[in-house]
CSV table of C-alpha atoms in Angstrom, one decimal:
chain,number,residue,atom,x,y,z
O,17,MET,CA,49.6,13.5,-23.2
O,18,PRO,CA,50.3,10.4,-21.0
O,19,LEU,CA,48.7,11.9,-17.9
O,20,HIS,CA,45.5,13.1,-19.7
O,21,LEU,CA,45.2,9.7,-21.5
O,22,THR,CA,45.6,7.7,-18.3
O,23,LEU,CA,43.2,9.9,-16.3
O,24,GLY,CA,40.6,10.1,-19.0
O,25,ILE,CA,40.6,6.4,-20.1
O,26,THR,CA,40.9,4.9,-16.6
O,27,GLY,CA,37.9,7.1,-15.5
O,28,SER,CA,36.0,6.1,-18.7
O,29,LEU,CA,36.5,2.4,-18.0
O,30,LEU,CA,35.1,2.9,-14.5
O,31,ARG,CA,32.1,4.8,-15.9
O,32,LEU,CA,31.6,2.3,-18.6
O,33,GLY,CA,31.0,-0.4,-15.9
O,34,ILE,CA,28.3,1.8,-14.3
O,35,GLU,CA,26.7,2.5,-17.7
O,36,ALA,CA,26.7,-1.3,-18.5
O,37,VAL,CA,24.8,-2.0,-15.2
O,38,PHE,CA,22.4,0.9,-15.9
O,39,PHE,CA,21.6,-0.5,-19.4
O,40,ASN,CA,21.2,-4.1,-18.2
O,41,ALA,CA,19.7,-3.7,-14.8
O,42,GLY,CA,18.3,-0.2,-14.4
O,43,PRO,CA,19.1,2.9,-12.3
O,44,ALA,CA,18.7,1.3,-8.9
O,45,GLN,CA,21.2,-1.4,-9.6
O,46,ALA,CA,23.6,1.1,-11.3
O,47,SER,CA,23.4,3.2,-8.1
O,48,ALA,CA,24.2,0.2,-6.0
O,49,TYR,CA,27.0,-0.9,-8.3
O,50,ALA,CA,28.5,2.7,-8.2
O,51,MET,CA,28.4,2.7,-4.4
O,52,LYS,CA,30.3,-0.7,-4.3
O,53,LEU,CA,32.7,0.6,-7.0
O,54,SER,CA,33.5,3.6,-4.9
O,55,MET,CA,34.0,1.5,-1.8
O,56,THR,CA,36.3,-0.8,-3.8
O,57,LEU,CA,38.3,2.2,-5.0
O,58,ARG,CA,38.6,3.7,-1.5
O,59,PHE,CA,39.2,0.6,0.6
O,60,GLY,CA,40.3,-2.1,-1.9
O,61,VAL,CA,42.6,0.0,-4.0
O,62,GLY,CA,43.3,2.9,-1.6
O,63,VAL,CA,42.5,5.9,-3.9
O,64,THR,CA,40.1,8.7,-3.5
O,65,PRO,CA,38.8,11.3,-6.0
O,66,LYS,CA,40.5,14.7,-5.7
O,67,PRO,CA,38.2,17.7,-5.4
O,68,TYR,CA,40.7,19.9,-7.2
O,69,PHE,CA,40.5,17.6,-10.3
O,70,GLY,CA,36.7,17.9,-10.3
O,71,GLY,CA,36.3,14.5,-8.6
O,72,ALA,CA,38.7,12.7,-10.9
O,73,PHE,CA,41.8,10.9,-9.9
O,74,GLU,CA,45.4,12.1,-9.8
O,75,GLY,CA,47.8,10.7,-12.4
O,76,ARG,CA,49.7,8.5,-10.0
O,77,GLN,CA,46.5,6.8,-8.8
O,78,CYS,CA,45.7,5.5,-12.3
O,79,PRO,CA,48.4,2.8,-12.3
O,80,MET,CA,47.2,1.7,-8.8
O,81,ILE,CA,43.7,1.4,-10.3
O,82,ALA,CA,45.0,-0.3,-13.4
O,83,ARG,CA,46.8,-2.9,-11.3
O,84,ARG,CA,43.5,-3.7,-9.5
O,85,LEU,CA,41.1,-3.6,-12.5
O,86,SER,CA,40.4,-7.3,-12.0
O,87,SER,CA,38.6,-6.4,-8.8
O,88,PHE,CA,36.2,-4.2,-10.7
O,89,VAL,CA,35.5,-7.0,-13.2
O,90,LYS,CA,34.7,-9.3,-10.3
O,91,LEU,CA,32.3,-6.7,-9.0
O,92,LEU,CA,30.7,-6.2,-12.4
O,93,VAL,CA,30.0,-9.9,-13.0
O,94,SER,CA,27.1,-10.0,-10.6
O,95,TYR,CA,25.4,-7.1,-12.3
O,96,VAL,CA,25.6,-7.7,-16.1
O,97,PRO,CA,25.4,-10.6,-18.5
O,98,ALA,CA,28.4,-12.8,-18.9
O,99,GLU,CA,29.3,-11.6,-22.4
O,100,ASP,CA,29.4,-7.9,-21.2
O,101,ALA,CA,31.5,-8.9,-18.2
O,102,ALA,CA,33.9,-10.9,-20.5
O,103,ALA,CA,34.2,-7.9,-22.9
O,104,TYR,CA,34.9,-5.6,-19.9
O,105,ARG,CA,37.5,-8.1,-18.6
O,106,VAL,CA,39.3,-8.0,-22.0
O,107,ALA,CA,39.2,-4.2,-22.1
O,108,CYS,CA,40.6,-3.9,-18.6
O,109,ARG,CA,43.4,-6.4,-19.3
O,110,THR,CA,44.3,-4.6,-22.6
O,111,TRP,CA,44.3,-1.2,-20.8
O,112,SER,CA,46.6,-2.7,-18.1
O,113,GLU,CA,49.0,-3.8,-20.8
O,114,LEU,CA,49.0,-0.4,-22.6
O,115,LEU,CA,49.4,1.8,-19.5
O,116,PRO,CA,53.1,1.0,-18.8
O,117,VAL,CA,54.0,2.2,-22.3
O,118,LEU,CA,52.4,5.5,-21.6
O,119,SER,CA,54.5,6.1,-18.6
O,120,LEU,CA,57.8,4.7,-20.0
O,121,THR,CA,60.4,7.5,-19.8
O,122,SER,CA,63.3,5.7,-21.5
O,123,ASP,CA,64.0,5.6,-25.2
O,124,SER,CA,63.8,1.8,-25.4
O,125,SER,CA,60.9,1.7,-27.9
O,126,THR,CA,61.8,-0.4,-30.9
O,127,GLU,CA,59.8,-0.5,-34.1
O,128,ASP,CA,58.4,-3.8,-32.8
O,129,ASP,CA,57.3,-2.3,-29.5
O,130,VAL,CA,55.6,0.6,-31.3
O,131,THR,CA,53.8,-1.8,-33.7
O,132,ALA,CA,52.7,-3.9,-30.8
O,133,PHE,CA,51.5,-0.8,-28.9
O,134,GLN,CA,49.6,0.4,-32.0
O,135,ALA,CA,47.9,-3.0,-32.4
O,136,GLY,CA,47.1,-3.0,-28.7
O,137,THR,CA,45.4,0.4,-28.9
O,138,ALA,CA,43.4,-0.6,-31.9
O,139,THR,CA,42.3,-3.8,-30.2
O,140,PHE,CA,41.4,-1.9,-27.1
O,141,VAL,CA,39.2,0.7,-28.8
O,142,ASP,CA,37.7,-1.7,-31.4
O,143,GLY,CA,36.9,-4.2,-28.6
O,144,LEU,CA,35.2,-1.5,-26.5
O,145,CYS,CA,33.2,-0.2,-29.5
O,146,GLY,CA,32.2,-3.7,-30.5
O,147,ALA,CA,31.1,-4.9,-27.0
O,148,PHE,CA,29.5,-1.7,-25.9
O,149,PRO,CA,27.6,-0.2,-28.9
O,150,GLY,CA,26.6,2.9,-26.9
O,151,LEU,CA,30.2,3.9,-26.3
O,152,THR,CA,31.3,7.1,-27.8
O,153,VAL,CA,34.9,7.4,-29.0
O,154,THR,CA,36.2,10.3,-26.9
O,155,PRO,CA,39.0,12.5,-28.0
O,156,ARG,CA,41.3,10.7,-25.6
O,157,LEU,CA,40.4,7.3,-27.1
O,158,HIS,CA,41.0,8.8,-30.6
O,159,VAL,CA,44.4,10.2,-29.5
O,160,LEU,CA,45.4,6.8,-28.0
O,161,CYS,CA,44.4,4.9,-31.0
O,162,TYR,CA,45.5,7.2,-33.8
O,163,HIS,CA,48.3,9.5,-32.5
O,164,ALA,CA,50.1,8.0,-29.5
O,165,SER,CA,51.9,5.4,-31.5
O,166,ASP,CA,53.1,8.0,-34.0
O,167,PHE,CA,54.4,10.1,-31.1
O,168,LEU,CA,56.1,7.1,-29.6
O,169,ARG,CA,57.6,6.2,-33.0
O,170,ARG,CA,59.0,9.7,-33.5
O,171,LEU,CA,60.2,10.5,-30.0
O,172,GLY,CA,60.9,7.0,-28.5
O,173,SER,CA,58.9,7.7,-25.3
O,174,LEU,CA,55.6,9.1,-24.1
O,175,GLY,CA,56.2,9.3,-20.4
O,176,ARG,CA,59.1,11.7,-20.8
O,177,TYR,CA,56.7,14.3,-22.0
O,178,SER,CA,54.9,14.8,-18.7
O,179,GLU,CA,52.2,17.1,-17.4
O,180,GLN,CA,54.4,20.0,-16.5
O,181,GLY,CA,55.6,20.6,-20.0
O,182,LEU,CA,52.1,20.3,-21.4
O,183,GLU,CA,50.7,22.7,-18.8
O,184,SER,CA,53.5,25.2,-19.5
O,185,TRP,CA,52.5,25.2,-23.2
O,186,HIS,CA,48.8,25.3,-22.4
O,187,ALA,CA,49.4,28.5,-20.3
O,188,HIS,CA,51.5,30.0,-23.1
O,189,LEU,CA,48.9,29.3,-25.8
O,190,LYS,CA,46.1,30.5,-23.6
O,191,LYS,CA,47.9,33.8,-22.9
O,192,ASN,CA,48.7,34.3,-26.6
O,193,GLY,CA,45.2,33.3,-27.7
O,194,ARG,CA,43.7,35.9,-25.4
O,195,ASN,CA,46.1,38.6,-26.7
O,196,ALA,CA,45.3,37.7,-30.3
O,197,ALA,CA,41.6,38.0,-29.7
O,198,CYS,CA,41.9,41.5,-28.2
């Protein structure tokens, strides 16, 4: 869950910036912004999309991107109205605060930490939906807002339940699902 959430939501934030430019300034400006965004990702942050992930980022690249989200806000400011840039800034800051909880592997989550995480996820999703009315709540945003805090509360950690365990179960369920259908 942590890897899929970080990959999906980090990528969605980057796409949301492109969509905001498209909506406010048109396709030509959105294309120019996307090119500058890709240059910032490659040379400013030091990450590249991976072809084996369909052009998405690897999990370890998401924290690198999250630490540098302010550079994307600075880039966006020259393309969209100030209120959209401000909303994007708040979303990026909130995501940067939530991301470390997703990768925390220790059981140090207290009830106060979980409550703060739950409030932060609600603020993040509500802020995005309020500022960008065309935004669709994706399954990953739904899981982040409604289920991740319950998982954290029950198990004390999200990062401990990494990609390898999920992929193992995915393969098992896929195999059994195919056998059940035959």
